[in-house]
Coordinates of C-alpha atoms in Angstrom, one line a residue:
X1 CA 101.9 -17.4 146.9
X2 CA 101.3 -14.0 148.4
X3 CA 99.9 -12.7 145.3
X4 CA 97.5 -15.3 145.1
X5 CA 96.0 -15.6 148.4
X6 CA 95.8 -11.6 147.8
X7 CA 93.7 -12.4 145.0
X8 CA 91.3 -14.3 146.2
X9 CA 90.9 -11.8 149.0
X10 CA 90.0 -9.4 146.8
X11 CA 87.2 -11.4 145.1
X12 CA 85.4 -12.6 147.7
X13 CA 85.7 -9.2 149.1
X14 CA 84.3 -7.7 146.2
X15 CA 81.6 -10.3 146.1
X16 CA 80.3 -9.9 149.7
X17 CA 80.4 -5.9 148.9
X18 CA 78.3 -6.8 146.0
X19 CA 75.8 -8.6 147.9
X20 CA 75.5 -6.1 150.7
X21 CA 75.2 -2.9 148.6
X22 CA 72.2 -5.0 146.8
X23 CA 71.0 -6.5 150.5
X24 CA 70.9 -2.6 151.3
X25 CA 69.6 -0.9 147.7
X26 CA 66.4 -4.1 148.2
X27 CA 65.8 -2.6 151.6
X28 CA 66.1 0.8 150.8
X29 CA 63.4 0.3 148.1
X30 CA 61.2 -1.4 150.1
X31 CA 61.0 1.4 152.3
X32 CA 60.4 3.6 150.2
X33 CA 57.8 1.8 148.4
X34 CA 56.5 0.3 151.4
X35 CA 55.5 -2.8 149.0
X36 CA 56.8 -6.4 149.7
X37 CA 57.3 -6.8 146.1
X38 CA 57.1 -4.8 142.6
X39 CA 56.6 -7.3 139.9
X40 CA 55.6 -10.2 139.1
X41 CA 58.6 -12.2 139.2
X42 CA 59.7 -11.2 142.6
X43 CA 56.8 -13.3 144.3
X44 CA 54.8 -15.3 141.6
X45 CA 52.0 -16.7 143.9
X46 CA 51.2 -13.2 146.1
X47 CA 51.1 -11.6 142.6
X48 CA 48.4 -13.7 141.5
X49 CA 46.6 -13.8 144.3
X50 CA 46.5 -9.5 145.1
X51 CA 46.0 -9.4 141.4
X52 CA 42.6 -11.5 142.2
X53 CA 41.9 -9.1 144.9
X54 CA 42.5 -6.4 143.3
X55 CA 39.9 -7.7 140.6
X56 CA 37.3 -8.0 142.9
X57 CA 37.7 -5.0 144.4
X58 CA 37.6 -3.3 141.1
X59 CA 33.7 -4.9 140.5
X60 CA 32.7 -4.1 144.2
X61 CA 33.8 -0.4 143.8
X62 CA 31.8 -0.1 140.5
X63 CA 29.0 -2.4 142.4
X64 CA 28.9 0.6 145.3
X65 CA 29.0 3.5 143.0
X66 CA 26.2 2.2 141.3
X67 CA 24.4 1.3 144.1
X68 CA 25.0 4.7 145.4
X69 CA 23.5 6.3 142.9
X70 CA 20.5 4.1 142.5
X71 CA 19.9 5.0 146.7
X72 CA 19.4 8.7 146.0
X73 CA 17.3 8.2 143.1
X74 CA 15.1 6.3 145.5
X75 CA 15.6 8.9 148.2
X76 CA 14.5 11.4 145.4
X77 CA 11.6 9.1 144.7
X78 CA 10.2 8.4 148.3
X79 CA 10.4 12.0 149.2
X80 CA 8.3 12.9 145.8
X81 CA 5.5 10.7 146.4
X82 CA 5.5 11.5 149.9
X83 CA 4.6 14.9 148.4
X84 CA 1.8 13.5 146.5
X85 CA 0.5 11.1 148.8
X86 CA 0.0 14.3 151.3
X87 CA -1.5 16.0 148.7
X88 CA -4.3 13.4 147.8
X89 CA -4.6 12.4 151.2
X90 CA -6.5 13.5 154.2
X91 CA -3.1 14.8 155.7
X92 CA -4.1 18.2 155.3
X93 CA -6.6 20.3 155.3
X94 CA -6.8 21.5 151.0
X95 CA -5.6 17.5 149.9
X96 CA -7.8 16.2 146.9
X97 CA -9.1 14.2 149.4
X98 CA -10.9 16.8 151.7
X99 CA -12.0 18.6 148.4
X100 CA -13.7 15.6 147.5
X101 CA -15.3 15.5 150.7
X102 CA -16.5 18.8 150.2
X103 CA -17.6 18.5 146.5
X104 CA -20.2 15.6 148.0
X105 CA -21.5 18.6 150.5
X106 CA -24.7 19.6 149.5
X107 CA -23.9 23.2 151.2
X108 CA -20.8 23.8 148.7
X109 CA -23.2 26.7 146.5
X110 CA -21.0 28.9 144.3
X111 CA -17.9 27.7 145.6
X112 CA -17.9 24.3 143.4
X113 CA -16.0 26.0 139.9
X114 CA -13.6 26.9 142.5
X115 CA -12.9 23.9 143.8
X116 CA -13.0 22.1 140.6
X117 CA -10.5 24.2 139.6
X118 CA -8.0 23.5 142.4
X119 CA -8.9 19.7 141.7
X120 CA -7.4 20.4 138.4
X121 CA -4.5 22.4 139.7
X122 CA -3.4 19.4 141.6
X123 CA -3.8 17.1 139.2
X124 CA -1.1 19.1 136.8
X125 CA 0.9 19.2 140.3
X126 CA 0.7 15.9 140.7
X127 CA 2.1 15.4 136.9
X128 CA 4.7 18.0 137.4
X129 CA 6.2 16.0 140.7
X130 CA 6.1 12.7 139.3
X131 CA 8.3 14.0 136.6
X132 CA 10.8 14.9 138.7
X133 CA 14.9 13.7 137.7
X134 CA 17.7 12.5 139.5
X135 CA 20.9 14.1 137.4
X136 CA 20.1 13.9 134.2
X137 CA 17.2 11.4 133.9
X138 CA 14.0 11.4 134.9
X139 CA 12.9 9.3 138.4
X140 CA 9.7 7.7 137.1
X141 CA 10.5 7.3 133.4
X142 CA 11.4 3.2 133.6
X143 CA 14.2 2.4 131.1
X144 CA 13.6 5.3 129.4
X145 CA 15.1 8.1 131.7
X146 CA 16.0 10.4 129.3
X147 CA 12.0 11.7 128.4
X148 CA 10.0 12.9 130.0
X149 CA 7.4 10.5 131.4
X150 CA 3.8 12.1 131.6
X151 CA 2.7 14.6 129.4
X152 CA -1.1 16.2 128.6
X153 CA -2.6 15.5 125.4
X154 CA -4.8 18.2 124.4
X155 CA -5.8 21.4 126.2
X156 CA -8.8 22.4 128.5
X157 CA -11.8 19.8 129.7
X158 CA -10.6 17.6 127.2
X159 CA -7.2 17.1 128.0
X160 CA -5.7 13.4 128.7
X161 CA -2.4 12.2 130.5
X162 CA -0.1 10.0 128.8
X163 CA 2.7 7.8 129.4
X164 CA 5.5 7.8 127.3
X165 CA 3.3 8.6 124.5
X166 CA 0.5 6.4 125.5
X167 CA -3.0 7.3 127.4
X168 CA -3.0 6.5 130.8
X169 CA -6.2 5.9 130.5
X170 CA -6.2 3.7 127.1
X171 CA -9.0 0.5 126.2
X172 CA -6.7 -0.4 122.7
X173 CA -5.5 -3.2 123.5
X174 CA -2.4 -2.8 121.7
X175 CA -1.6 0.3 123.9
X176 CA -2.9 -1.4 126.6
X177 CA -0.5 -4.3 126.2
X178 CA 2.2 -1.8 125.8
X179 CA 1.6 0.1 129.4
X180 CA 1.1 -3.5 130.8
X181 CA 4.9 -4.2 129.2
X182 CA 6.1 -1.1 131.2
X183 CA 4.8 -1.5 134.3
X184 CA 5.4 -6.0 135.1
X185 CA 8.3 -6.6 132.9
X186 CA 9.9 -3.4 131.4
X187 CA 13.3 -3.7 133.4
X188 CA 16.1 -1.7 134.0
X189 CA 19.4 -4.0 135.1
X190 CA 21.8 -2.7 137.8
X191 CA 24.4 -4.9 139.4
X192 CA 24.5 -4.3 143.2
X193 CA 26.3 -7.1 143.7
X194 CA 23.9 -10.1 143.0
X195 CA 26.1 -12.4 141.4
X196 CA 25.7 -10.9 138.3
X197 CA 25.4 -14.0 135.1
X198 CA 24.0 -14.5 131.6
X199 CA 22.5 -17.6 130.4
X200 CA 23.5 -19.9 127.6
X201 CA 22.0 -17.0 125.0
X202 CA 24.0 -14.5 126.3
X203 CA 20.8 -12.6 128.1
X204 CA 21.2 -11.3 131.6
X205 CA 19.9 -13.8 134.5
X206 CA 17.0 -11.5 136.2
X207 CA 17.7 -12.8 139.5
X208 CA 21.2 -11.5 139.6
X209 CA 21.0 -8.4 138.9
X210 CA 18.3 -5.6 140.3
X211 CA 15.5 -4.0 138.5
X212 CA 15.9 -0.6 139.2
X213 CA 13.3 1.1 137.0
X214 CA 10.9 2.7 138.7
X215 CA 7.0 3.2 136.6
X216 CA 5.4 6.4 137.1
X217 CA 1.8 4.2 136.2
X218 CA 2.9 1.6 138.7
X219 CA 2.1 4.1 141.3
X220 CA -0.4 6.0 139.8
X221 CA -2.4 4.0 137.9
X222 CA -3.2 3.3 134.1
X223 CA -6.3 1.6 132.2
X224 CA -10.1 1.3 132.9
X225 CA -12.0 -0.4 135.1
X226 CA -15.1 -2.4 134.6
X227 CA -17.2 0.5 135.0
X228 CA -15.1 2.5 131.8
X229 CA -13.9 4.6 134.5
X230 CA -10.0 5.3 134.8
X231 CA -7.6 3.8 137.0
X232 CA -4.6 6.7 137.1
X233 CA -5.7 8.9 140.3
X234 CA -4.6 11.6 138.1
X235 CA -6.9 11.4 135.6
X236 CA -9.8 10.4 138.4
X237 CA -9.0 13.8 139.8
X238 CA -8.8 15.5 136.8
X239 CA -12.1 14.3 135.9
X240 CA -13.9 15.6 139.4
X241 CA -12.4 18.8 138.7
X242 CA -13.8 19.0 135.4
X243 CA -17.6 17.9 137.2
X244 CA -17.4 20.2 139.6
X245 CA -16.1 23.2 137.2
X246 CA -19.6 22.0 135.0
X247 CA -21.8 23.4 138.1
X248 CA -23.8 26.4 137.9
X249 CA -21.1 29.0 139.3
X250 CA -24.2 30.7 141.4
X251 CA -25.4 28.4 143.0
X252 CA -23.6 25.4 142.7
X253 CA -26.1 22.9 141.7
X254 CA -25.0 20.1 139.7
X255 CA -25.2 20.6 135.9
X256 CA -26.8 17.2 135.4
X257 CA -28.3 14.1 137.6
X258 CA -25.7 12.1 135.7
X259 CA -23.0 14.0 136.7
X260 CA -23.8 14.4 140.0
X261 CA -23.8 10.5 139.9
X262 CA -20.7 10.3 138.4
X263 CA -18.5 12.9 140.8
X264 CA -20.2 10.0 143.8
X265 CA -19.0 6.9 142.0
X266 CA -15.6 8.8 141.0
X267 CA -15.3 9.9 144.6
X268 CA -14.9 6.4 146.0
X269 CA -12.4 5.4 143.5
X270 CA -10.5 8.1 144.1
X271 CA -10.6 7.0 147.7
X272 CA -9.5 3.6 146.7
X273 CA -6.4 4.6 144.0
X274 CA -5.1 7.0 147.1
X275 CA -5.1 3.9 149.1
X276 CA -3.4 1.9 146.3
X277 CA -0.8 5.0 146.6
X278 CA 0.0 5.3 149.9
X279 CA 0.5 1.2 150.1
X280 CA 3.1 1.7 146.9
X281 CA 4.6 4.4 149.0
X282 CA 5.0 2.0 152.0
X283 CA 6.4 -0.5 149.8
X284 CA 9.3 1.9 147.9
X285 CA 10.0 2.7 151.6
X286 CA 11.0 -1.3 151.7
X287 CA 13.0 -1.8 148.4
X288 CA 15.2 1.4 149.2
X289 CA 16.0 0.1 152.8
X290 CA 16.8 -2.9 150.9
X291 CA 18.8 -1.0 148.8
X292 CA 21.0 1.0 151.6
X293 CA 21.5 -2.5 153.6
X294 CA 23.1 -3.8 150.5
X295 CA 25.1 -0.8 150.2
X296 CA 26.5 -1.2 153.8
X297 CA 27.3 -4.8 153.2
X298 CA 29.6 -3.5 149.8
X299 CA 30.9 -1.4 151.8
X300 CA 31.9 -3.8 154.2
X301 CA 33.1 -5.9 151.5
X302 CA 35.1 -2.9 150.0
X303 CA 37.0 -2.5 153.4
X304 CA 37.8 -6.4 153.7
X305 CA 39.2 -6.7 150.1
X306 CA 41.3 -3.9 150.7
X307 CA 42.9 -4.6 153.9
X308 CA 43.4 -8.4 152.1
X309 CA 45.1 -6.4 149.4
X310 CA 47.5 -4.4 152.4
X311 CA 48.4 -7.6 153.9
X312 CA 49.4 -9.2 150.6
X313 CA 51.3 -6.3 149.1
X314 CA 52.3 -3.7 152.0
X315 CA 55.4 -4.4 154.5
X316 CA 55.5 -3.4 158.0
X317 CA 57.0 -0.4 158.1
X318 CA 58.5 -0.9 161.7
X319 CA 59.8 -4.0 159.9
X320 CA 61.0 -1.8 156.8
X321 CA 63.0 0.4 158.6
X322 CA 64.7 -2.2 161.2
X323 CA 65.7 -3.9 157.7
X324 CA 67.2 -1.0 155.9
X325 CA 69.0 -0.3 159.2
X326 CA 70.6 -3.3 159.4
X327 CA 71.5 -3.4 156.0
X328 CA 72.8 -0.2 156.2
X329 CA 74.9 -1.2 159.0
X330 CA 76.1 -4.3 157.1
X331 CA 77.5 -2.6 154.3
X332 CA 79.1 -0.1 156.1
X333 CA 81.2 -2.9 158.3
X334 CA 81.6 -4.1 155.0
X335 CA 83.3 -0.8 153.9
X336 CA 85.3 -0.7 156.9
X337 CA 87.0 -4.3 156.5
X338 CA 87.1 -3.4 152.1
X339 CA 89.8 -0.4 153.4
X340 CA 91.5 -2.6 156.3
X341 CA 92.1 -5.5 153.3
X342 CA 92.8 -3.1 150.3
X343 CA 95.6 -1.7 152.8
X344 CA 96.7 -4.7 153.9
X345 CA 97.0 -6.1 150.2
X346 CA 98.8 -3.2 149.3
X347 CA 101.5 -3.7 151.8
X348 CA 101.5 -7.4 150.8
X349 CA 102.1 -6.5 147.4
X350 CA 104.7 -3.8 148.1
X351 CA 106.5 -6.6 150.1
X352 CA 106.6 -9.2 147.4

């Protein structure tokens, strides 16, 4: 009778131990993890729901790091046709724009083939800004970052600017169409957090996503006008440069009536593409504000998801630590009472 009652002793001894060592290992994880849980099974339905989180974390991270670099391309972009807006502005004193004024000065005498040559000399400036990159690709190139955009076709008086193989300053229709293309519906997908979705065809809905291709002729211009003139401000002055470089170099006179006419007309379009310019300037200063407001907002969303994610998965660690101590204290009472029954059992059995 002795023996038995020993027995069972023994067992639920053994099984209490059991369950205290593993109370105490389980808290002793946890703190050292610091997770509420480390698989699936554990908790099922927190699982799910941090694996969601987690999910949604992933796309905003990759929706910030995008948008982060699409903000310094635009910060590279304003700052480069701030550049050329100053320099075919009135904003200082030697802009294309107070050369102009000076080329329609009757008093200008042997100083015009200099002037038209630093018309021309801003005109390849011009060019060599708006070709600028950002890393590896080029600001002002559209979808096709990885060319350079504007390049001069031919050498001297003669020369022309194209884009992207075509010139700027083009009446085919066909190349025509093909700068039109660029410039209203070329487009260059980013998702900054839009929602982004396809249709039933698989093809990218436009309004979720953003169109971050930015069109050198956008800003500065491309085709003819009415008058068979051309549009690019580039090309306009590239073209006064050329007139005034055609005057006699003593005294300055015009080479022609007609080009004397033609600098005039020239010089009020040129007036009126700057213009065009510096309201596309304004407007880039819109979009990229646009731009860093919805980066602050993914950040905010970045910050939310992850504290979601810390109160799904993370313990307390004040909690933690009061756990493992208490644990730690049950197994060791448990300990004390295994020896006080193993000696007692002993004696028991000794006796028998």
């Amino acid at each position: 009778m002795i023996r038995s009652t020993t027995n069972g002793t023994l067992k639920t001894y053994r099984y209490n131990l059991q369950r205290s060592s593993y109370t105490k290992n389980k808290a002793q994880e946890t703190l050292q993890t610091q997770r509420k849980f480390n698989s699936f099974a554990e908790d099922p339905a927190a699982a799910a729901k941090a694996f969601q989180l987690r999910r949604s974390l992933l796309r905003t991270d990759s929706q910030y790091n995008v948008g982060d670099s699409v903000k310094h391309k635009y910060e590279v972009a304003w700052n480069t046709l701030e550049s050329v807006v100053q320099d075919v502005n009135n904003r200082k004193s030697d802009s294309a724009f107070a050369m102009i004024l000076q080329g329609k000065s009757d008093t200008i005498g042997s100083g015009a083939v200099a002037l038209g040559q630093s018309m021309r000399t801003l005109a390849t400036g011009i060019v060599q800004s708006m070709n600028c990159r950002y890393g590896e690709n080029f600001v002002f190139a559209g979808a096709d970052g990885l060319n350079v955009p504007f390049e001069w076709q031919g050498e001297g008086d003669d020369r022309k600017l194209c884009y992207r193989g075509i010139p700027v300053d083009t009446q085919d229709a066909d190349q025509l169409k093909a700068l039109e293309y660029m410039a209203k519906n070329e487009r260059k997908n980013a998702d900054l957090g839009f929602g982004m979705q396809e249709d039933e065809k698989g093809n990218v809905i436009s309004s979720s996503v953003a169109n971050v291709g930015l069109q050198g002729i956008t800003f500065l211009g491309y085709g003819k006008d009415a008058d068979g003139d051309p549009k690019n401000i580039v090309s306009i002055a590239d073209r006064l440069g050329t007139l005034l470089r055609r005057c006699d170099s003593n005294s300055g006179d015009w080479a022609n009536a007609a080009d004397k006419e033609e600098f005039s007309r020239l010089a009020k379009k040129f007036e009126a593409a700057a213009s065009e310019l510096t309201d596309k300037h304004t407007e880039m200063d819109t979009q990229a504000a646009f731009i860093k407001s919805n980066q602050d907002q993914l950040k905010a969303n970045t910050d939310t998801l992850q504290e979601q994610i810390l109160g799904i998965e993370d313990v307390d660690l004040a909690d933690a630590i009061t756990s493992y101590s208490w644990a730690q204290y049950c197994y060791n009472v448990s300990i004390k009472v295994g020896n006080s029954i193993l000696s007692q059992s002993l004696m028991d059995y000794i006796n028998t």
